[in-house]
Coordinates of N, CA and C in Angstrom, one line a residue:
M1 N 0.8 -1.2 0.0 CA 0.0 0.0 0.0 C 0.9 1.2 0.0
L2 N 0.3 2.3 -0.6 CA 1.1 3.6 -0.6 C 1.0 4.3 0.7
P3 N 1.9 5.1 1.1 CA 1.9 5.8 2.4 C 0.7 6.8 2.3
K4 N 0.0 7.0 3.5 CA -1.1 7.8 3.6 C -0.7 9.3 3.6
R5 N -1.7 10.1 3.2 CA -1.6 11.6 3.3 C -0.4 12.1 2.5
R6 N -0.1 11.5 1.4 CA 0.9 12.0 0.4 C 0.1 12.7 -0.7
K7 N 0.1 14.0 -0.8 CA -0.7 14.7 -1.8 C -0.2 14.3 -3.2
G8 N -1.2 14.1 -4.1 CA -0.9 13.9 -5.5 C -0.7 12.5 -5.9
L9 N -0.5 11.6 -4.9 CA -0.3 10.2 -5.2 C -1.6 9.4 -5.6
S10 N -1.5 8.5 -6.5 CA -2.6 7.6 -6.8 C -2.2 6.2 -6.3
R11 N -3.2 5.4 -6.0 CA -2.9 4.1 -5.4 C -3.0 3.0 -6.5
L12 N -2.1 2.1 -6.5 CA -2.2 1.0 -7.4 C -1.5 -0.2 -6.7
S13 N -2.4 -1.2 -6.4 CA -1.9 -2.4 -5.8 C -2.7 -3.6 -6.4
V14 N -2.1 -4.4 -7.2 CA -2.8 -5.5 -7.9 C -1.9 -6.7 -7.7
F15 N -2.5 -7.8 -7.2 CA -1.7 -9.0 -6.9 C -2.5 -10.2 -7.5
Y16 N -1.8 -11.1 -8.3 CA -2.4 -12.3 -8.7 C -3.7 -12.2 -9.5
R17 N -4.0 -11.1 -10.1 CA -5.2 -11.0 -10.9 C -5.1 -10.0 -12.0
K18 N -6.1 -10.0 -12.9 CA -6.1 -9.1 -14.0 C -6.7 -7.8 -13.6
T19 N -6.1 -6.7 -14.0 CA -6.7 -5.4 -13.7 C -8.0 -5.1 -14.4
K20 N -8.9 -4.4 -13.8 CA -10.2 -4.0 -14.4 C -10.0 -2.8 -15.3
F21 N -8.9 -2.1 -15.3 CA -8.7 -0.9 -16.1 C -8.2 -1.3 -17.5
K22 N -8.8 -0.7 -18.5 CA -8.3 -0.8 -19.9 C -7.4 0.4 -20.3
Q23 N -7.7 1.5 -19.6 CA -6.9 2.7 -19.9 C -6.5 3.4 -18.6
I24 N -5.2 3.7 -18.4 CA -4.8 4.4 -17.2 C -4.0 5.7 -17.6
R25 N -4.5 6.8 -17.2 CA -4.0 8.1 -17.7 C -3.7 9.1 -16.5
N26 N -2.7 9.9 -16.7 CA -2.4 11.0 -15.8 C -2.3 10.6 -14.4
K27 N -1.6 9.5 -14.1 CA -1.4 9.0 -12.7 C 0.0 9.1 -12.2
F28 N 0.1 9.4 -10.9 CA 1.4 9.4 -10.2 C 1.5 8.2 -9.3
Y29 N 1.9 7.1 -9.8 CA 1.9 5.8 -9.1 C 3.3 5.6 -8.4
S30 N 3.8 6.6 -7.7 CA 5.0 6.4 -6.9 C 4.8 5.4 -5.8
K31 N 5.7 4.4 -5.7 CA 5.7 3.4 -4.7 C 4.6 2.4 -4.9
A32 N 4.0 2.3 -6.1 CA 2.9 1.3 -6.4 C 3.5 -0.1 -6.2
Q33 N 2.7 -1.1 -5.8 CA 3.2 -2.4 -5.7 C 2.3 -3.4 -6.4
C34 N 2.8 -4.1 -7.4 CA 2.0 -5.1 -8.1 C 2.9 -6.4 -8.3
F35 N 2.3 -7.5 -8.1 CA 3.0 -8.8 -8.2 C 2.1 -9.8 -8.9
K36 N 2.6 -10.4 -10.0 CA 1.9 -11.3 -10.9 C 0.5 -10.8 -11.2
A37 N 0.5 -9.5 -11.5 CA -0.8 -8.8 -12.0 C -0.8 -8.9 -13.5
D38 N -2.0 -8.8 -14.1 CA -2.2 -8.9 -15.5 C -2.7 -7.6 -16.1
F39 N -1.8 -6.9 -16.8 CA -2.2 -5.6 -17.4 C -2.2 -5.8 -19.0
S40 N -2.4 -6.9 -19.5 CA -2.4 -7.2 -20.9 C -3.3 -6.3 -21.6
S41 N -2.8 -5.7 -22.8 CA -3.6 -4.8 -23.7 C -4.1 -3.6 -23.0
T42 N -3.5 -3.2 -21.9 CA -3.9 -1.9 -21.2 C -3.2 -0.7 -21.8
Y43 N -3.8 0.4 -21.9 CA -3.2 1.6 -22.4 C -2.8 2.5 -21.3
F44 N -1.5 2.8 -21.2 CA -0.9 3.7 -20.2 C -0.5 5.0 -20.8
T45 N -1.0 6.2 -20.4 CA -0.7 7.5 -21.0 C -0.4 8.5 -19.9
N46 N 0.8 9.1 -20.0 CA 1.3 10.1 -19.0 C 1.2 9.6 -17.5
V47 N 1.9 8.5 -17.3 CA 1.9 7.9 -16.0 C 3.3 7.9 -15.4
N48 N 3.5 8.2 -14.1 CA 4.8 8.2 -13.5 C 4.9 7.0 -12.5
F49 N 5.7 6.0 -12.8 CA 5.9 4.8 -11.9 C 7.2 5.0 -11.1
K50 N 7.5 6.2 -10.6 CA 8.7 6.4 -9.8 C 8.7 5.5 -8.5
G51 N 9.8 4.7 -8.4 CA 9.9 3.8 -7.3 C 8.9 2.7 -7.2
A52 N 8.2 2.4 -8.2 CA 7.1 1.4 -8.2 C 7.8 0.0 -8.3
I53 N 7.1 -1.0 -7.7 CA 7.5 -2.4 -7.8 C 6.5 -3.1 -8.7
L54 N 6.8 -3.5 -9.9 CA 5.9 -4.2 -10.8 C 6.6 -5.5 -11.3
T55 N 6.7 -6.5 -10.4 CA 7.5 -7.7 -10.7 C 6.6 -8.8 -11.1
S56 N 7.1 -9.7 -12.0 CA 6.4 -10.9 -12.5 C 5.0 -10.6 -13.0
C57 N 4.8 -9.4 -13.6 CA 3.5 -9.0 -14.1 C 3.5 -9.2 -15.6
S58 N 2.3 -9.2 -16.2 CA 2.1 -9.4 -17.6 C 1.6 -8.0 -18.2
F59 N 2.4 -7.5 -19.1 CA 2.0 -6.3 -19.9 C 2.0 -6.6 -21.4
K60 N 1.6 -7.8 -21.7 CA 1.6 -8.3 -23.1 C 0.6 -7.3 -23.9
N61 N 1.2 -6.9 -25.1 CA 0.5 -6.0 -26.0 C -0.1 -4.7 -25.4
A62 N 0.5 -4.3 -24.3 CA 0.1 -3.0 -23.7 C 0.7 -1.9 -24.5
S63 N 0.2 -0.7 -24.3 CA 0.7 0.5 -24.9 C 1.1 1.5 -23.9
F64 N 2.3 2.1 -24.0 CA 2.9 3.0 -23.1 C 3.2 4.3 -23.8
S65 N 2.6 5.4 -23.5 CA 2.9 6.7 -24.1 C 3.2 7.7 -23.0
Q66 N 4.4 8.3 -23.0 CA 4.8 9.3 -22.1 C 4.7 8.8 -20.6
V67 N 5.3 7.6 -20.5 CA 5.3 6.9 -19.2 C 6.8 6.9 -18.6
E68 N 6.9 7.2 -17.3 CA 8.2 7.2 -16.7 C 8.4 6.1 -15.7
F69 N 9.5 5.3 -16.0 CA 9.9 4.2 -15.1 C 11.2 4.7 -14.3
L70 N 11.0 5.4 -13.3 CA 12.2 6.0 -12.5 C 12.5 5.1 -11.3
G71 N 13.6 4.4 -11.3 CA 13.9 3.5 -10.2 C 12.9 2.4 -10.1
T72 N 12.2 2.1 -11.1 CA 11.1 1.1 -11.1 C 11.7 -0.3 -11.2
N73 N 11.1 -1.2 -10.4 CA 11.5 -2.6 -10.5 C 10.6 -3.4 -11.4
L74 N 11.1 -3.8 -12.5 CA 10.3 -4.6 -13.5 C 10.7 -6.0 -13.7
K75 N 11.5 -6.5 -12.7 CA 12.0 -7.9 -12.7 C 11.0 -8.9 -13.1
K76 N 11.4 -9.8 -14.1 CA 10.6 -10.9 -14.5 C 9.2 -10.6 -15.0
S77 N 9.0 -9.4 -15.4 CA 7.7 -9.0 -16.0 C 7.8 -9.3 -17.5
N78 N 6.6 -9.4 -18.1 CA 6.5 -9.8 -19.5 C 5.8 -8.7 -20.3
F79 N 6.6 -8.0 -21.2 CA 6.1 -6.9 -22.0 C 5.9 -7.4 -23.5
K80 N 5.9 -8.6 -23.8 CA 5.8 -9.1 -25.2 C 4.8 -8.4 -26.0
G81 N 5.3 -7.8 -27.1 CA 4.3 -7.2 -28.0 C 3.9 -5.8 -27.6
A82 N 4.5 -5.3 -26.6 CA 4.1 -3.9 -26.1 C 4.7 -2.8 -26.9
S83 N 4.2 -1.6 -26.9 CA 4.7 -0.5 -27.6 C 5.0 0.6 -26.6
F84 N 6.1 1.3 -26.8 CA 6.6 2.4 -25.9 C 6.9 3.7 -26.8
K85 N 6.3 4.8 -26.4 CA 6.6 6.0 -27.2 C 6.8 7.2 -26.2
Y86 N 7.9 7.9 -26.3 CA 8.3 9.0 -25.4 C 8.3 8.6 -23.9
C87 N 8.8 7.4 -23.7 CA 8.9 6.9 -22.3 C 10.4 7.1 -21.8
V88 N 10.5 7.1 -20.5 CA 11.8 7.3 -19.8 C 12.0 6.1 -18.9
F89 N 13.2 5.5 -19.0 CA 13.6 4.5 -18.1 C 14.9 5.0 -17.4
S90 N 14.8 5.2 -16.1 CA 16.0 5.7 -15.4 C 16.3 4.9 -14.2
G91 N 17.4 4.2 -14.1 CA 17.7 3.4 -13.0 C 16.7 2.3 -12.9
T92 N 16.2 1.8 -14.0 CA 15.1 0.8 -14.0 C 15.7 -0.6 -13.9
L93 N 15.2 -1.5 -13.1 CA 15.6 -2.8 -12.9 C 14.9 -3.7 -13.9
M94 N 15.7 -4.4 -14.8 CA 15.1 -5.2 -15.8 C 15.5 -6.6 -15.9
K95 N 16.0 -7.2 -14.7 CA 16.5 -8.5 -14.7 C 15.4 -9.5 -15.2
K96 N 15.7 -10.3 -16.2 CA 14.8 -11.3 -16.8 C 13.5 -10.7 -17.2
T97 N 13.5 -9.5 -17.6 CA 12.3 -8.8 -18.1 C 12.2 -9.1 -19.6
N98 N 11.1 -9.6 -20.1 CA 10.9 -9.9 -21.5 C 10.3 -8.8 -22.3
F99 N 11.1 -8.4 -23.3 CA 10.7 -7.3 -24.2 C 10.6 -7.8 -25.7
S100 N 10.3 -9.1 -25.9 CA 10.3 -9.6 -27.3 C 9.2 -9.0 -28.1
N101 N 9.5 -8.6 -29.3 CA 8.5 -8.0 -30.3 C 8.0 -6.7 -29.8
C102 N 8.7 -6.0 -28.9 CA 8.3 -4.7 -28.5 C 8.8 -3.6 -29.4
R103 N 8.1 -2.5 -29.5 CA 8.4 -1.3 -30.3 C 8.8 -0.1 -29.4
F104 N 9.9 0.4 -29.5 CA 10.4 1.6 -28.8 C 10.6 2.8 -29.7
E105 N 9.9 3.9 -29.5 CA 10.0 5.1 -30.3 C 10.3 6.3 -29.4
K106 N 11.5 6.9 -29.7 CA 11.9 8.1 -29.0 C 11.8 8.0 -27.5
C107 N 12.3 6.9 -27.0 CA 12.4 6.6 -25.5 C 13.8 7.0 -25.1
T108 N 14.0 7.2 -23.8 CA 15.3 7.5 -23.2 C 15.6 6.5 -22.1
F109 N 16.8 6.0 -22.1 CA 17.3 5.1 -21.1 C 18.5 5.7 -20.4
V110 N 18.4 5.8 -19.1 CA 19.5 6.4 -18.3 C 19.9 5.5 -17.2
N111 N 21.2 5.2 -17.1 CA 21.7 4.4 -16.0 C 20.9 3.1 -15.8
T112 N 20.6 2.5 -16.9 CA 19.8 1.2 -16.9 C 20.5 0.1 -17.6
N113 N 20.7 -1.0 -16.9 CA 21.4 -2.1 -17.5 C 20.5 -2.9 -18.5
L114 N 20.7 -2.6 -19.8 CA 19.8 -3.2 -20.8 C 20.2 -4.6 -21.0
E115 N 21.4 -5.0 -20.6 CA 21.9 -6.4 -20.8 C 21.1 -7.4 -19.9
D116 N 20.5 -6.8 -18.8 CA 19.8 -7.7 -17.9 C 18.4 -8.1 -18.6
A117 N 18.0 -7.3 -19.5 CA 16.6 -7.5 -20.1 C 16.7 -8.6 -21.2
K118 N 15.6 -9.2 -21.5 CA 15.6 -10.2 -22.5 C 14.9 -9.7 -23.8
N119 N 15.6 -9.9 -24.9 CA 15.0 -9.6 -26.2 C 14.7 -8.2 -26.5
I120 N 15.4 -7.3 -25.9 CA 15.2 -5.8 -26.1 C 15.9 -5.4 -27.3
V121 N 15.3 -4.7 -28.3 CA 15.9 -4.2 -29.5 C 15.5 -2.7 -29.6
L122 N 16.5 -1.8 -29.8 CA 16.3 -0.4 -29.9 C 16.8 0.1 -31.2
D123 N 16.0 1.0 -31.8 CA 16.5 1.7 -33.1 C 17.1 3.0 -32.7
S124 N 17.5 3.8 -33.8 CA 18.3 5.0 -33.6 C 17.4 6.1 -33.0
S125 N 16.1 6.0 -33.0 CA 15.2 7.0 -32.5 C 15.3 7.1 -30.9
N126 N 15.9 6.1 -30.3 CA 16.0 6.1 -28.8 C 17.3 6.6 -28.4
I127 N 17.4 7.0 -27.1 CA 18.6 7.6 -26.5 C 19.0 6.7 -25.3
V128 N 20.3 6.3 -25.3 CA 20.8 5.6 -24.1 C 21.9 6.4 -23.5
L129 N 21.8 6.7 -22.2 CA 22.8 7.5 -21.5 C 23.3 6.7 -20.3
T130 N 24.6 6.7 -20.0 CA 25.1 6.0 -18.9 C 25.0 6.7 -17.6
H131 N 24.9 8.1 -17.7 CA 24.8 8.9 -16.5 C 23.7 9.9 -16.7
H132 N 23.2 10.4 -15.6 CA 22.2 11.5 -15.6 C 22.8 12.8 -16.2
P133 N 22.1 13.4 -17.2 CA 22.7 14.7 -17.7 C 22.6 15.8 -16.7
S134 N 23.5 16.8 -16.9 CA 23.4 18.0 -16.0 C 23.6 19.2 -16.9
P135 N 22.6 19.6 -17.7 CA 22.7 20.7 -18.6 C 23.0 22.0 -17.8
V136 N 23.8 22.9 -18.4 CA 24.1 24.2 -17.8 C 23.1 25.2 -18.2
L137 N 22.4 25.9 -17.3 CA 21.4 26.8 -17.6 C 21.9 28.2 -17.4
D138 N 21.5 29.1 -18.3 CA 21.9 30.5 -18.1 C 21.0 31.1 -17.0
D139 N 21.3 32.3 -16.5 CA 20.6 32.9 -15.4 C 19.2 33.1 -15.6
E140 N 18.8 33.5 -16.8 CA 17.4 33.8 -17.2 C 16.6 32.5 -17.1
L141 N 17.1 31.4 -17.7 CA 16.4 30.1 -17.7 C 16.3 29.6 -16.3
Q142 N 17.3 29.7 -15.5 CA 17.3 29.2 -14.2 C 16.3 29.9 -13.3
T143 N 16.1 31.2 -13.5 CA 15.1 32.0 -12.8 C 13.7 31.5 -13.2
L144 N 13.5 31.3 -14.5 CA 12.2 30.9 -14.9 C 11.8 29.5 -14.4
V145 N 12.8 28.6 -14.4 CA 12.6 27.3 -13.9 C 12.3 27.3 -12.3
N146 N 13.1 28.0 -11.6 CA 13.0 28.1 -10.2 C 11.7 28.7 -9.7
A147 N 11.1 29.5 -10.6 CA 9.8 30.2 -10.3 C 8.7 29.1 -10.1
L148 N 8.9 27.9 -10.7 CA 7.9 26.8 -10.6 C 8.2 25.9 -9.5
R149 N 9.2 26.1 -8.7 CA 9.6 25.1 -7.6 C 8.5 24.7 -6.7
F150 N 7.7 25.7 -6.2 CA 6.6 25.4 -5.3 C 5.2 25.4 -5.9
N151 N 5.2 25.3 -7.2 CA 3.9 25.3 -7.9 C 3.1 24.0 -7.4
P152 N 1.9 24.2 -6.9 CA 1.1 23.1 -6.4 C 0.8 22.0 -7.4
K153 N 0.8 22.3 -8.7 CA 0.5 21.4 -9.7 C 1.7 20.6 -10.2
L154 N 2.8 20.9 -9.6 CA 4.1 20.3 -10.0 C 5.0 19.8 -8.9
Q155 N 4.9 20.4 -7.8 CA 5.9 20.2 -6.7 C 6.0 18.8 -6.2
N156 N 4.9 18.1 -6.0 CA 4.9 16.8 -5.4 C 5.5 15.7 -6.3
S157 N 5.4 15.8 -7.6 CA 5.9 14.8 -8.5 C 7.4 14.8 -8.7
R158 N 8.1 15.8 -8.2 CA 9.5 16.0 -8.4 C 10.0 16.0 -9.9
V159 N 9.1 16.3 -10.8 CA 9.4 16.3 -12.2 C 10.5 17.4 -12.5
L160 N 10.3 18.6 -11.9 CA 11.2 19.7 -12.3 C 12.3 20.0 -11.2
H161 N 11.9 19.8 -9.9 CA 12.9 20.0 -8.8 C 12.9 18.8 -7.9
L162 N 14.1 18.3 -7.6 CA 14.3 17.2 -6.7 C 14.2 17.6 -5.3
K163 N 14.3 16.7 -4.4 CA 14.2 17.1 -3.0 C 15.4 18.0 -2.6
G164 N 15.1 19.1 -1.9 CA 16.1 20.0 -1.6 C 16.2 21.2 -2.6
G165 N 15.4 21.1 -3.7 CA 15.4 22.2 -4.6 C 16.3 22.1 -5.8
K166 N 17.1 21.0 -5.9 CA 18.0 20.8 -7.1 C 17.1 20.6 -8.3
I167 N 17.5 21.3 -9.4 CA 16.8 21.1 -10.7 C 17.0 19.7 -11.2
N168 N 16.0 19.1 -11.7 CA 16.0 17.8 -12.3 C 16.7 17.8 -13.6
G169 N 18.0 17.4 -13.7 CA 18.8 17.4 -14.9 C 18.2 16.7 -16.1
L170 N 17.6 15.5 -15.8 CA 17.0 14.7 -16.8 C 15.8 15.4 -17.5
T171 N 15.0 16.0 -16.7 CA 13.9 16.7 -17.2 C 14.3 17.9 -18.1
M172 N 15.3 18.7 -17.6 CA 15.8 19.8 -18.3 C 16.4 19.4 -19.6
H173 N 17.2 18.3 -19.6 CA 17.8 17.7 -20.8 C 16.7 17.4 -21.8
S174 N 15.6 16.8 -21.4 CA 14.5 16.5 -22.3 C 13.8 17.8 -22.8
L175 N 13.6 18.7 -22.0 CA 12.9 20.0 -22.4 C 13.8 20.7 -23.4
I176 N 15.1 20.8 -23.2 CA 16.0 21.5 -24.1 C 16.1 20.8 -25.4
D177 N 16.1 19.5 -25.3 CA 16.3 18.7 -26.5 C 15.0 18.8 -27.4
R178 N 13.9 18.8 -26.8 CA 12.6 18.8 -27.6 C 12.2 20.2 -28.0
L179 N 12.4 21.2 -27.2 CA 11.9 22.5 -27.4 C 13.0 23.5 -27.9
G180 N 14.2 23.3 -27.4 CA 15.2 24.3 -27.7 C 15.1 25.4 -26.6
I181 N 16.2 26.1 -26.4 CA 16.3 27.1 -25.3 C 15.3 28.2 -25.6
I182 N 15.2 28.8 -26.8 CA 14.4 29.9 -27.0 C 12.9 29.6 -26.8
R183 N 12.4 28.5 -27.4 CA 11.0 28.2 -27.2 C 10.7 27.8 -25.8
L184 N 11.6 27.2 -25.1 CA 11.5 26.8 -23.7 C 11.3 28.1 -22.9
K185 N 12.1 29.1 -23.1 CA 12.0 30.4 -22.3 C 10.7 31.1 -22.7
V186 N 10.3 31.1 -23.9 CA 9.1 31.8 -24.4 C 7.9 31.1 -23.7
G187 N 7.8 29.8 -23.7 CA 6.7 29.0 -23.1 C 6.6 29.3 -21.6
L188 N 7.8 29.2 -20.9 CA 7.8 29.5 -19.4 C 7.3 30.9 -19.1
K189 N 7.7 31.9 -19.9 CA 7.3 33.2 -19.7 C 5.8 33.4 -19.9
K190 N 5.2 32.7 -20.9 CA 3.8 32.8 -21.2 C 3.0 32.1 -20.2
L191 N 3.5 31.0 -19.7 CA 2.8 30.3 -18.6 C 2.7 31.1 -17.4
D192 N 3.8 31.8 -17.1 CA 3.9 32.7 -15.9 C 3.4 31.9 -14.6
G193 N 3.8 30.7 -14.5 CA 3.4 29.9 -13.3 C 2.0 29.3 -13.3
D194 N 1.3 29.5 -14.4 CA -0.1 29.1 -14.4 C -0.2 27.8 -15.3
L195 N 0.1 26.7 -14.7 CA 0.0 25.4 -15.4 C -1.4 25.0 -15.6
P196 N -1.7 24.4 -16.7 CA -3.1 24.1 -17.1 C -3.6 22.8 -16.4
Y197 N -2.7 22.0 -15.9 CA -3.1 20.7 -15.2 C -2.0 20.2 -14.3
R198 N -2.3 19.2 -13.5 CA -1.3 18.6 -12.6 C -0.3 17.9 -13.5
V199 N 0.9 18.2 -13.2 CA 2.0 17.6 -14.0 C 2.6 16.4 -13.3
V200 N 2.7 15.3 -13.9 CA 3.3 14.1 -13.3 C 4.5 13.5 -14.0
T201 N 4.7 14.0 -15.3 CA 5.8 13.5 -16.1 C 6.5 14.6 -16.8
A202 N 7.8 14.4 -17.2 CA 8.5 15.4 -17.9 C 7.8 15.7 -19.3
N203 N 7.2 14.7 -19.9 CA 6.5 14.9 -21.2 C 5.3 15.8 -21.0
G204 N 4.6 15.6 -19.8 CA 3.4 16.4 -19.5 C 3.8 17.8 -19.4
L205 N 4.9 18.1 -18.7 CA 5.4 19.5 -18.6 C 5.8 20.1 -19.9
C206 N 6.5 19.2 -20.7 CA 6.9 19.7 -22.0 C 5.7 20.1 -22.9
N207 N 4.7 19.3 -22.9 CA 3.5 19.6 -23.7 C 2.9 20.9 -23.3
A208 N 2.8 21.2 -22.0 CA 2.2 22.4 -21.4 C 3.0 23.6 -21.9
I209 N 4.4 23.5 -21.8 CA 5.3 24.6 -22.2 C 5.2 24.8 -23.7
D210 N 5.1 23.7 -24.4 CA 5.1 23.8 -25.9 C 3.8 24.5 -26.4
R211 N 2.7 24.2 -25.8 CA 1.4 24.8 -26.2 C 1.4 26.3 -25.8
A212 N 2.0 26.6 -24.7 CA 2.1 28.0 -24.2 C 3.0 28.8 -25.2
S213 N 4.1 28.2 -25.6 CA 5.0 28.9 -26.5 C 4.4 29.2 -27.9
R214 N 3.4 28.5 -28.3 CA 2.7 28.6 -29.6 C 1.5 29.5 -29.5
S215 N 1.1 29.8 -28.3 CA -0.2 30.7 -28.1 C 0.1 32.1 -28.6
V216 N -1.0 32.7 -29.0 CA -0.8 34.1 -29.5 C -0.9 35.1 -28.3

């Protein structure tokens, strides 16, 4: 079970059975615990599995879009035939995890031992990093980013700022890579701290900034 009274957390505990959900969207499943659960053909969109334990589970033919596996334990789970797009795997445990016939598109792998996984194949659209990136921000960008540190729609997910206020280097790397410095600054200025929804993933934040940068 998840700890009580933690704002922004969603609960997910499934053991030895098939989930009743066909679509799971916009959830912060930090510390979720599932064992031998069946998520076959389930659609996951904009979900954060930070610190979750999802072992010996079935994700056959599931779809993952903008999902983050941060320090997630996926040992012995089966993802055969699943698809992943704009997903992030950081410090993910994949020992004996089956990825046969999976499709990965524009995903990022950081400090994750891919050799532990079974049958994983990545094309050139994906990024593999051995260490967490630490992009250097100019004073203006750092000020714009720090203005969001205590935003109630963002603070609890640790997407932009880690514990203690340190800027999340992996998120910043993703934002700069996808938006560029100029559009990132424009979007942050136009948002002016007014996020349109609760942010639980780096991609969710990127989408909000991107839309703001394009607004008239």
